[in-house]
Amino acid sequence: MYGAIGRGNEKYIAGTIAHRVLERVGPTLGLLWSKKASREEILGAWSDTANAVYGDAESRAQARGLSSEKYIAGAQDALSGIALVLSNYFAEQPMPIKVITEITITNTLTRHEGRIDALLVFGDHVETVDWKTNVTGAISQYERIQIVANGMLVNYRYGRPEDDFSNNKLTIFTPEGLHRAIPTPKALDSVRSARKYILDSLDGLKPHTELPPIFVCNECSYYDPCRFYMYDHTPDNVKALLWGRRHRVLKKRERSHLNKYLAASLSPSVLEEMGIMQWGYTLEGQDDRYLTLRKVSPEQRLFTGDSVRVIGLEDGAPPLACVSCNGSVKDVSGNTLKVTVYRGKPTDLVGLPIAILRADVDLSRRELESIDRVHRQPGPFQDMALALIGEDA
Amino acid sequence: MEIDLDDSQMLALASRLSSAGPKVGGIVGPPGAGKTATLAQEISEAVTARGERVLMCAGQNATVDQTLLIVEAILKERGLPYNVIKRTGNISKSSEDIVGRFATHKRDELSRARVVFTTFHSSYVATGEPVLSRGDFDRLAFDETGQATPEQAWIPLELLDSDPTSKVTVYGDDRQLLPFTPDYVKEKGVLRYLRENRAPNVTQLDTSYRLPDGGVDMTSHIWYNGLLDSPSEVRARRLKLTTTSSGRYREVVDPENTLVYVGVNSREADSGLSHDNPGQSRITAEIVSDLIACGVGSRRILVMAPYRPHVNSLNLALNGTGVEASTVHRRLGAENDVVIFSTTRSNANMAWGIAAQPELWNVATSRERMKLIIVGDSGTTFSEGSRVTKLVYDFVEKHGRTVHVSI
C-alpha cells in the first residue's frame, strides 16, 4: 500500500540513532583498519560524530517533552558492541583495498535500486556489509533476504550476473557479532518474487497476493492500514478520487526514474545532446556540503536549481553503480558548477572523472502519505481536505 | 513597511480575516496584482490583531523566502522582533541571511514562533521525527496553489487546529503555469479546483501594478475576461533612453512601443526531444545589444524561452552582454523593465507541442514593467499555429507594433 503510514516502534529508536552515527563515520573505517584499532580507539575516532548525533536526538526529544536518555544509552551500547565486533574483525582480516560507504546502486535491467551501508573491496573479493544496530541474538530471515537483495546489486556493479555470489561475501554486523548470510536459491527467489510483485503492481497489473499467516500480522507495523483498506467503507466518490490521486503520484514517481533508464540505453552523444547526462567534468573542490565541478568541453547544459546525480566514474563499473552524490545546482558560472550535496560523500569522488545525470527529485512519498491520511481519517479532517478542492465528502 | 492595499485587496483580505468568512478561501492574483503583498498582510494581521499562529507554505523555497522577508518588514514596523518568525525545511537554497536569522529545525523554537515558513513537502513528516506538531496552527496560508496538486496541499493540513474558527487561504493564479501529469497532460491545481467548485469562496485581485499600456490590455483581454487594469501611472511607464536607436531595431527599441512582435525568418532546429532556433537567438542578442547601446542596463532586461536547448543557444549568443536567458517555468513571479520572449517554434506544420499551453503564454507575456518584445517566426507558425498564439499575434498586430527582420 503505497503511502500507508505504519505505527512507529519504540524499540527501534536507539538502533536508528546508532545507525545514523555509522552512516557518517564510514570514511574513518579504512584508517582504523590500517591501525588494527581497538574498540576504545574506534569509539574515540567516532566520538565527535556520535556526540553531534546524540545532541541532535536530545534536542528533538526535549522539544517533544521526552527524555532521550535511555535511547542514547541504547545507541551507545549498540555502537560499543559494533566497535568491538569491528576491532576483532580488523585484527583477523587483511585490510581491504578500498572501503566505500553509503553507495547507491541502480540496476535498470532488473529495475532494482538500493543503498549499501558499506562495501569492502579486497583483492580477490568484495564484502557487502549491513549494519544491524537493532538486532540482538539470531538474524531473522527478513534481514538475510535484505542483504541478499543488496548483494545482488553489488554483483551487478562488478559486471557479474546478479545471482553470481562467487566473489561477494554478505556480512551483517550486529552489536553482538558478525553473521554471514548465504544467498541460497530460496533467498534469491524470495527477492525476485518480491521485486516482481512490486513491479507488477506498479505496472498496473493485479498480481496475486498471498496473505501471511495471521500471527505475522500482529507484529506488522502496517496492520492498521492493511485492515482499513481490506474493509474500506469510504464513500465511492471519495474512494475513486483518492485512488485516482494515488495513481497520478505513482506515475510521477515513475517519471522521476526515467532519466536513469535513458542513461542506461542511449548513446553518450545523444544523452549529451539531450542534456540528460553529461561527461567530462572534473572535481575542482569539495567539502561536506558543496562540490565545485568544471566541464572542459563541450559546453555544459545545466541550470541553477537542477537536481543532479554527480557520478564518480570507476573503472569497470556501470555508471549507475558507481560512487555518487545527489544534490542540486546552486550556481552556474560559465562551465563551472557549484552543487549542494544532499546525499552521498563528496570525498568518494576525489580523483575520478565525473559525469552528471539530471535527476528529478522524488517527493512522492510525502504526497502518498498525505493521501493515506485523508483516506483513513473520515470526519472533519477528510472534510477539510475535500473542501480545499471544493469537493463534498 | 505597512502596505497600502487597494479596494480589491482589502475586500479579499476582509473575507479571510472575518470570522464569518469561509473556512477555506482562495485569492487569485493576476500578474503584478500584489498577491504576495496581500498574503503577507493576511499573515501579519492574523498574528498581530488576532493573536494567531500561522503557517505559510508554497511549492518553491524561493517563494517561501520572498514572502518571509515581506512579513518580517511588516511585523518589524509593528514592533515584533524577527525571532517570532522561523523558517524550516530544506533551506539549502535559501540566502545566508535567511538561514542565519530564521532557519531552525528545533521543535521548541518552532513551537514558540508566531509564524513558520516552509514548503509543502517539508511541512509535515508523518514518519520519523516531525518538527512541526499536529494541530499547532490557527491559520494556514498557501501560495502557488495554481501549481499545487491536492496531495501536495494536503501535506500541511494535519498542522491546522481543529477549532471551527481556523482558516486556510490559498493564493495563486491558475491561469499561469499549471501542474503537469507525468505524461505531459495538464493537471488542475488546488486553486483551479476551488475556483471551479466553490467560485463564491474565491476572490480575484483586479489591479496590476506591473503591466504598462498594451501589456495590461492584452493580458486582461486574453486571460482575465477584461477584468484586469493598471493605474494610470503604471500604464504610462516608459523606458528612458540615453540615445535613440538608428539601426534596424529602431521601432523595436522605441519606448513608445510597449508591445512589439519581431518576426524572424529562421526555422527551428530539433535538439534531442526538444527544440532550438539559432536564428531567433541571434536576433534576440542583437536586440539586447541595441537596448544596452541605448542606455538600458543589462539588469533591466529579462530573456525567456520555452525550451531548454533554445535557452542554451540564447545564452551563447548573449555571452558578454550581462543578460542571462532562462526558461519560462523558472521566471514565474519574476518581473523586469524589458522582457524578451523568444518563442522558438517555426516549422512547416505550424506545430507548438507543449508550448501551446495558454498558461505558459500568460506567464511569458506578463513579466514586463515597460516593454514586451516577442520574438517569433515570420511565417504562420505564430500567427496561425495555435489558438493562443493567434490571439496574441492578432492583439499585437492591432494594438502594438509588428516588425519583420531577416537573419
Short mmCIF file of N, CA, C and O in Angstrom, two decimals, chain B residues 133-212:
data_model
loop_
_atom_site.label_atom_id
_atom_site.label_comp_id
_atom_site.label_asym_id
_atom_site.label_seq_id
_atom_site.Cartn_x
_atom_site.Cartn_y
_atom_site.Cartn_z
N SER B 133 4.19 20.36 14.98
CA SER B 133 3.24 19.50 15.70
C SER B 133 1.84 19.60 15.13
O SER B 133 1.41 20.66 14.66
N ARG B 134 1.12 18.49 15.22
CA ARG B 134 -0.25 18.44 14.70
C ARG B 134 -1.12 19.46 15.42
O ARG B 134 -1.01 19.65 16.62
N GLY B 135 -2.00 20.09 14.67
CA GLY B 135 -2.99 21.00 15.26
C GLY B 135 -2.40 22.24 15.89
O GLY B 135 -3.04 22.88 16.72
N ASP B 136 -1.19 22.62 15.51
CA ASP B 136 -0.47 23.68 16.22
C ASP B 136 -0.68 25.06 15.59
O ASP B 136 -0.15 26.03 16.10
N PHE B 137 -1.43 25.15 14.50
CA PHE B 137 -1.57 26.44 13.82
C PHE B 137 -3.06 26.81 13.67
O PHE B 137 -3.90 25.95 13.42
N ASP B 138 -3.32 28.12 13.83
CA ASP B 138 -4.69 28.61 13.69
C ASP B 138 -5.03 28.92 12.23
O ASP B 138 -6.20 29.03 11.86
N ARG B 139 -3.98 29.12 11.45
CA ARG B 139 -4.22 29.54 10.06
C ARG B 139 -3.12 28.99 9.17
O ARG B 139 -1.95 29.02 9.54
N LEU B 140 -3.52 28.48 8.02
CA LEU B 140 -2.56 28.07 7.01
C LEU B 140 -2.71 29.01 5.82
O LEU B 140 -3.84 29.27 5.38
N ALA B 141 -1.61 29.51 5.31
CA ALA B 141 -1.64 30.38 4.14
C ALA B 141 -0.74 29.78 3.08
O ALA B 141 0.46 29.61 3.31
N PHE B 142 -1.32 29.39 1.96
CA PHE B 142 -0.56 28.71 0.91
C PHE B 142 -0.40 29.62 -0.30
O PHE B 142 -1.35 30.26 -0.73
N ASP B 143 0.78 29.62 -0.88
CA ASP B 143 0.99 30.35 -2.15
C ASP B 143 1.28 29.33 -3.25
O ASP B 143 1.57 28.16 -2.97
N GLU B 144 1.24 29.82 -4.48
CA GLU B 144 1.48 28.98 -5.67
C GLU B 144 0.49 27.83 -5.77
O GLU B 144 0.84 26.74 -6.24
N THR B 145 -0.73 28.04 -5.34
CA THR B 145 -1.67 26.92 -5.36
C THR B 145 -2.28 26.69 -6.74
O THR B 145 -3.03 25.73 -6.93
N GLY B 146 -1.97 27.56 -7.69
CA GLY B 146 -2.33 27.26 -9.08
C GLY B 146 -1.53 26.09 -9.58
O GLY B 146 -1.94 25.36 -10.48
N GLN B 147 -0.34 25.89 -8.98
CA GLN B 147 0.55 24.80 -9.40
C GLN B 147 0.55 23.62 -8.43
O GLN B 147 1.14 22.59 -8.72
N ALA B 148 -0.07 23.78 -7.27
CA ALA B 148 0.00 22.71 -6.26
C ALA B 148 -1.11 21.69 -6.48
O ALA B 148 -2.28 22.04 -6.61
N THR B 149 -0.75 20.41 -6.52
CA THR B 149 -1.76 19.36 -6.65
C THR B 149 -2.43 19.14 -5.29
O THR B 149 -1.88 19.52 -4.25
N PRO B 150 -3.62 18.52 -5.27
CA PRO B 150 -4.31 18.33 -3.98
C PRO B 150 -3.43 17.64 -2.94
O PRO B 150 -3.36 18.09 -1.79
N GLU B 151 -2.74 16.57 -3.34
CA GLU B 151 -1.97 15.83 -2.33
C GLU B 151 -0.80 16.65 -1.79
O GLU B 151 -0.35 16.43 -0.67
N GLN B 152 -0.31 17.61 -2.57
CA GLN B 152 0.74 18.48 -2.04
C GLN B 152 0.15 19.44 -1.00
O GLN B 152 0.71 19.64 0.07
N ALA B 153 -1.00 20.02 -1.33
CA ALA B 153 -1.62 20.96 -0.39
C ALA B 153 -2.18 20.25 0.85
O ALA B 153 -2.37 20.88 1.89
N TRP B 154 -2.43 18.95 0.74
CA TRP B 154 -2.93 18.21 1.91
C TRP B 154 -1.82 17.91 2.92
O TRP B 154 -2.09 17.59 4.07
N ILE B 155 -0.57 17.98 2.51
CA ILE B 155 0.53 17.59 3.43
C ILE B 155 0.47 18.41 4.72
O ILE B 155 0.53 17.85 5.82
N PRO B 156 0.33 19.76 4.66
CA PRO B 156 0.36 20.51 5.93
C PRO B 156 -0.97 20.50 6.69
O PRO B 156 -1.02 21.03 7.80
N LEU B 157 -2.02 19.91 6.13
CA LEU B 157 -3.34 20.03 6.77
C LEU B 157 -3.38 19.50 8.20
O LEU B 157 -4.15 19.99 9.03
N GLU B 158 -2.55 18.49 8.49
CA GLU B 158 -2.51 17.93 9.86
C GLU B 158 -2.13 18.99 10.89
O GLU B 158 -2.38 18.82 12.07
N LEU B 159 -1.48 20.04 10.42
CA LEU B 159 -0.95 21.03 11.35
C LEU B 159 -1.99 22.07 11.76
O LEU B 159 -1.75 22.88 12.65
N LEU B 160 -3.15 22.05 11.11
CA LEU B 160 -4.19 23.04 11.41
C LEU B 160 -5.00 22.62 12.63
O LEU B 160 -5.40 21.45 12.76
N ASP B 161 -5.23 23.59 13.50
CA ASP B 161 -6.05 23.34 14.69
C ASP B 161 -7.46 22.92 14.25
O ASP B 161 -7.98 23.43 13.25
N SER B 162 -8.04 21.99 14.99
CA SER B 162 -9.38 21.51 14.60
C SER B 162 -10.49 22.49 14.98
O SER B 162 -11.66 22.25 14.67
N ASP B 163 -10.15 23.59 15.63
CA ASP B 163 -11.15 24.58 16.03
C ASP B 163 -11.91 25.08 14.79
O ASP B 163 -11.30 25.31 13.74
N PRO B 164 -13.23 25.27 14.92
CA PRO B 164 -14.00 25.69 13.74
C PRO B 164 -13.57 27.05 13.18
O PRO B 164 -13.85 27.36 12.03
N THR B 165 -12.90 27.87 14.00
CA THR B 165 -12.52 29.20 13.51
C THR B 165 -11.20 29.20 12.72
O THR B 165 -10.82 30.21 12.15
N SER B 166 -10.51 28.08 12.73
CA SER B 166 -9.23 28.06 12.00
C SER B 166 -9.49 28.14 10.49
O SER B 166 -10.54 27.73 10.00
N LYS B 167 -8.50 28.71 9.78
CA LYS B 167 -8.73 29.04 8.36
C LYS B 167 -7.58 28.55 7.47
O LYS B 167 -6.43 28.45 7.92
N VAL B 168 -7.93 28.35 6.21
CA VAL B 168 -6.92 28.07 5.19
C VAL B 168 -7.18 29.01 4.01
O VAL B 168 -8.29 29.06 3.49
N THR B 169 -6.14 29.76 3.62
CA THR B 169 -6.28 30.62 2.44
C THR B 169 -5.29 30.16 1.38
O THR B 169 -4.10 29.99 1.67
N VAL B 170 -5.80 29.97 0.17
CA VAL B 170 -4.91 29.55 -0.92
C VAL B 170 -4.76 30.69 -1.91
O VAL B 170 -5.74 31.24 -2.39
N TYR B 171 -3.52 31.07 -2.14
CA TYR B 171 -3.21 32.16 -3.06
C TYR B 171 -2.60 31.56 -4.33
O TYR B 171 -1.99 30.49 -4.29
N GLY B 172 -2.69 32.29 -5.40
CA GLY B 172 -2.05 31.83 -6.63
C GLY B 172 -2.76 32.38 -7.84
O GLY B 172 -3.55 33.33 -7.75
N ASP B 173 -2.46 31.79 -8.97
CA ASP B 173 -3.13 32.17 -10.21
C ASP B 173 -3.13 30.94 -11.11
O ASP B 173 -2.10 30.59 -11.68
N ASP B 174 -4.29 30.31 -11.22
CA ASP B 174 -4.35 29.09 -12.01
C ASP B 174 -4.41 29.37 -13.51
O ASP B 174 -4.51 28.45 -14.30
N ARG B 175 -4.36 30.65 -13.90
CA ARG B 175 -4.26 30.95 -15.33
C ARG B 175 -2.80 31.11 -15.74
O ARG B 175 -2.50 31.42 -16.87
N GLN B 176 -1.91 30.99 -14.76
CA GLN B 176 -0.49 30.92 -15.09
C GLN B 176 -0.10 29.44 -15.08
O GLN B 176 -0.97 28.60 -15.17
N LEU B 177 1.16 29.11 -14.99
CA LEU B 177 1.57 27.72 -15.21
C LEU B 177 0.79 26.73 -14.34
O LEU B 177 0.55 26.97 -13.17
N LEU B 178 0.45 25.61 -14.94
CA LEU B 178 -0.30 24.57 -14.23
C LEU B 178 0.60 23.37 -13.97
O LEU B 178 1.59 23.18 -14.67
N PRO B 179 0.23 22.55 -12.99
CA PRO B 179 0.98 21.30 -12.84
C PRO B 179 0.71 20.40 -14.03
O PRO B 179 -0.32 20.51 -14.69
N PHE B 180 1.66 19.50 -14.29
CA PHE B 180 1.51 18.56 -15.39
C PHE B 180 1.55 17.13 -14.89
O PHE B 180 2.27 16.83 -13.95
N THR B 181 0.79 16.26 -15.54
CA THR B 181 0.93 14.85 -15.22
C THR B 181 2.24 14.37 -15.84
O THR B 181 2.81 15.05 -16.69
N PRO B 182 2.73 13.21 -15.42
CA PRO B 182 4.00 12.73 -15.95
C PRO B 182 3.97 12.53 -17.47
O PRO B 182 4.98 12.60 -18.12
N ASP B 183 2.80 12.30 -18.03
CA ASP B 183 2.76 12.15 -19.48
C ASP B 183 2.40 13.49 -20.15
O ASP B 183 1.84 13.51 -21.25
N TYR B 184 2.70 14.57 -19.46
CA TYR B 184 2.57 15.92 -20.01
C TYR B 184 1.14 16.33 -20.36
O TYR B 184 0.90 17.07 -21.29
N VAL B 185 0.20 15.81 -19.59
CA VAL B 185 -1.17 16.28 -19.72
C VAL B 185 -1.38 17.29 -18.59
O VAL B 185 -0.91 17.09 -17.48
N LYS B 186 -2.10 18.36 -18.93
CA LYS B 186 -2.30 19.39 -17.91
C LYS B 186 -3.09 18.85 -16.73
O LYS B 186 -4.07 18.14 -16.89
N GLU B 187 -2.68 19.22 -15.55
CA GLU B 187 -3.35 18.84 -14.30
C GLU B 187 -4.06 20.07 -13.78
O GLU B 187 -3.73 21.19 -14.17
N LYS B 188 -4.96 19.85 -12.83
CA LYS B 188 -5.55 21.01 -12.17
C LYS B 188 -4.87 21.21 -10.83
O LYS B 188 -4.66 20.25 -10.09
N GLY B 189 -4.54 22.47 -10.53
CA GLY B 189 -4.00 22.78 -9.22
C GLY B 189 -5.17 23.01 -8.25
O GLY B 189 -6.33 23.11 -8.66
N VAL B 190 -4.85 23.12 -6.98
CA VAL B 190 -5.87 23.29 -5.94
C VAL B 190 -6.75 24.51 -6.21
O VAL B 190 -7.97 24.47 -6.07
N LEU B 191 -6.11 25.59 -6.63
CA LEU B 191 -6.88 26.83 -6.85
C LEU B 191 -7.88 26.67 -7.98
O LEU B 191 -9.00 27.19 -7.90
N ARG B 192 -7.50 25.93 -9.03
CA ARG B 192 -8.44 25.71 -10.14
C ARG B 192 -9.63 24.88 -9.66
O ARG B 192 -10.78 25.17 -9.98
N TYR B 193 -9.34 23.85 -8.86
CA TYR B 193 -10.43 23.04 -8.29
C TYR B 193 -11.39 23.94 -7.50
O TYR B 193 -12.60 23.87 -7.65
N LEU B 194 -10.79 24.78 -6.65
CA LEU B 194 -11.61 25.61 -5.78
C LEU B 194 -12.42 26.62 -6.60
O LEU B 194 -13.59 26.85 -6.32
N ARG B 195 -11.79 27.19 -7.60
CA ARG B 195 -12.47 28.20 -8.43
C ARG B 195 -13.63 27.55 -9.20
O ARG B 195 -14.69 28.16 -9.33
N GLU B 196 -13.41 26.33 -9.65
CA GLU B 196 -14.48 25.66 -10.41
C GLU B 196 -15.60 25.15 -9.52
O GLU B 196 -16.77 25.21 -9.89
N ASN B 197 -15.23 24.64 -8.33
CA ASN B 197 -16.23 24.00 -7.48
C ASN B 197 -16.84 24.91 -6.43
O ASN B 197 -17.91 24.63 -5.91
N ARG B 198 -16.13 25.95 -6.04
CA ARG B 198 -16.62 26.86 -4.98
C ARG B 198 -16.30 28.31 -5.36
O ARG B 198 -15.63 29.03 -4.62
N ALA B 199 -16.80 28.73 -6.50
CA ALA B 199 -16.46 30.07 -7.01
C ALA B 199 -16.71 31.19 -5.99
O ALA B 199 -15.91 32.12 -5.89
N PRO B 200 -17.80 31.13 -5.20
CA PRO B 200 -18.03 32.24 -4.25
C PRO B 200 -16.93 32.37 -3.19
O PRO B 200 -16.79 33.43 -2.58
N ASN B 201 -16.18 31.31 -2.97
CA ASN B 201 -15.11 31.37 -1.95
C ASN B 201 -13.80 31.91 -2.50
O ASN B 201 -12.80 31.96 -1.80
N VAL B 202 -13.80 32.29 -3.78
CA VAL B 202 -12.56 32.75 -4.41
C VAL B 202 -12.72 34.20 -4.87
O VAL B 202 -13.71 34.56 -5.49
N THR B 203 -11.72 35.02 -4.52
CA THR B 203 -11.74 36.43 -4.89
C THR B 203 -10.59 36.70 -5.85
O THR B 203 -9.49 36.17 -5.64
N GLN B 204 -10.83 37.52 -6.86
CA GLN B 204 -9.73 37.86 -7.77
C GLN B 204 -9.31 39.31 -7.57
O GLN B 204 -10.15 40.22 -7.55
N LEU B 205 -8.01 39.54 -7.43
CA LEU B 205 -7.49 40.89 -7.37
C LEU B 205 -7.57 41.47 -8.79
O LEU B 205 -7.43 40.73 -9.77
N ASP B 206 -7.80 42.79 -8.89
CA ASP B 206 -8.12 43.32 -10.22
C ASP B 206 -7.21 44.43 -10.72
O ASP B 206 -7.47 45.03 -11.76
N THR B 207 -6.14 44.75 -9.99
CA THR B 207 -5.28 45.84 -10.43
C THR B 207 -3.84 45.37 -10.54
O THR B 207 -3.28 44.85 -9.57
N SER B 208 -3.25 45.58 -11.72
CA SER B 208 -1.86 45.20 -11.91
C SER B 208 -0.96 46.41 -11.67
O SER B 208 -1.19 47.46 -12.26
N TYR B 209 0.02 46.24 -10.84
CA TYR B 209 0.98 47.32 -10.58
C TYR B 209 2.26 47.10 -11.37
O TYR B 209 3.29 47.69 -11.08
N ARG B 210 2.20 46.21 -12.34
CA ARG B 210 3.37 45.89 -13.15
C ARG B 210 3.18 46.30 -14.61
O ARG B 210 4.05 46.95 -15.19
N LEU B 211 2.07 45.91 -15.19
CA LEU B 211 1.96 45.94 -16.65
C LEU B 211 1.59 47.32 -17.19
O LEU B 211 0.62 47.94 -16.73
N PRO B 212 2.33 47.82 -18.18
CA PRO B 212 2.05 49.12 -18.77
C PRO B 212 0.98 49.02 -19.86
O PRO B 212 0.43 47.94 -20.11
#
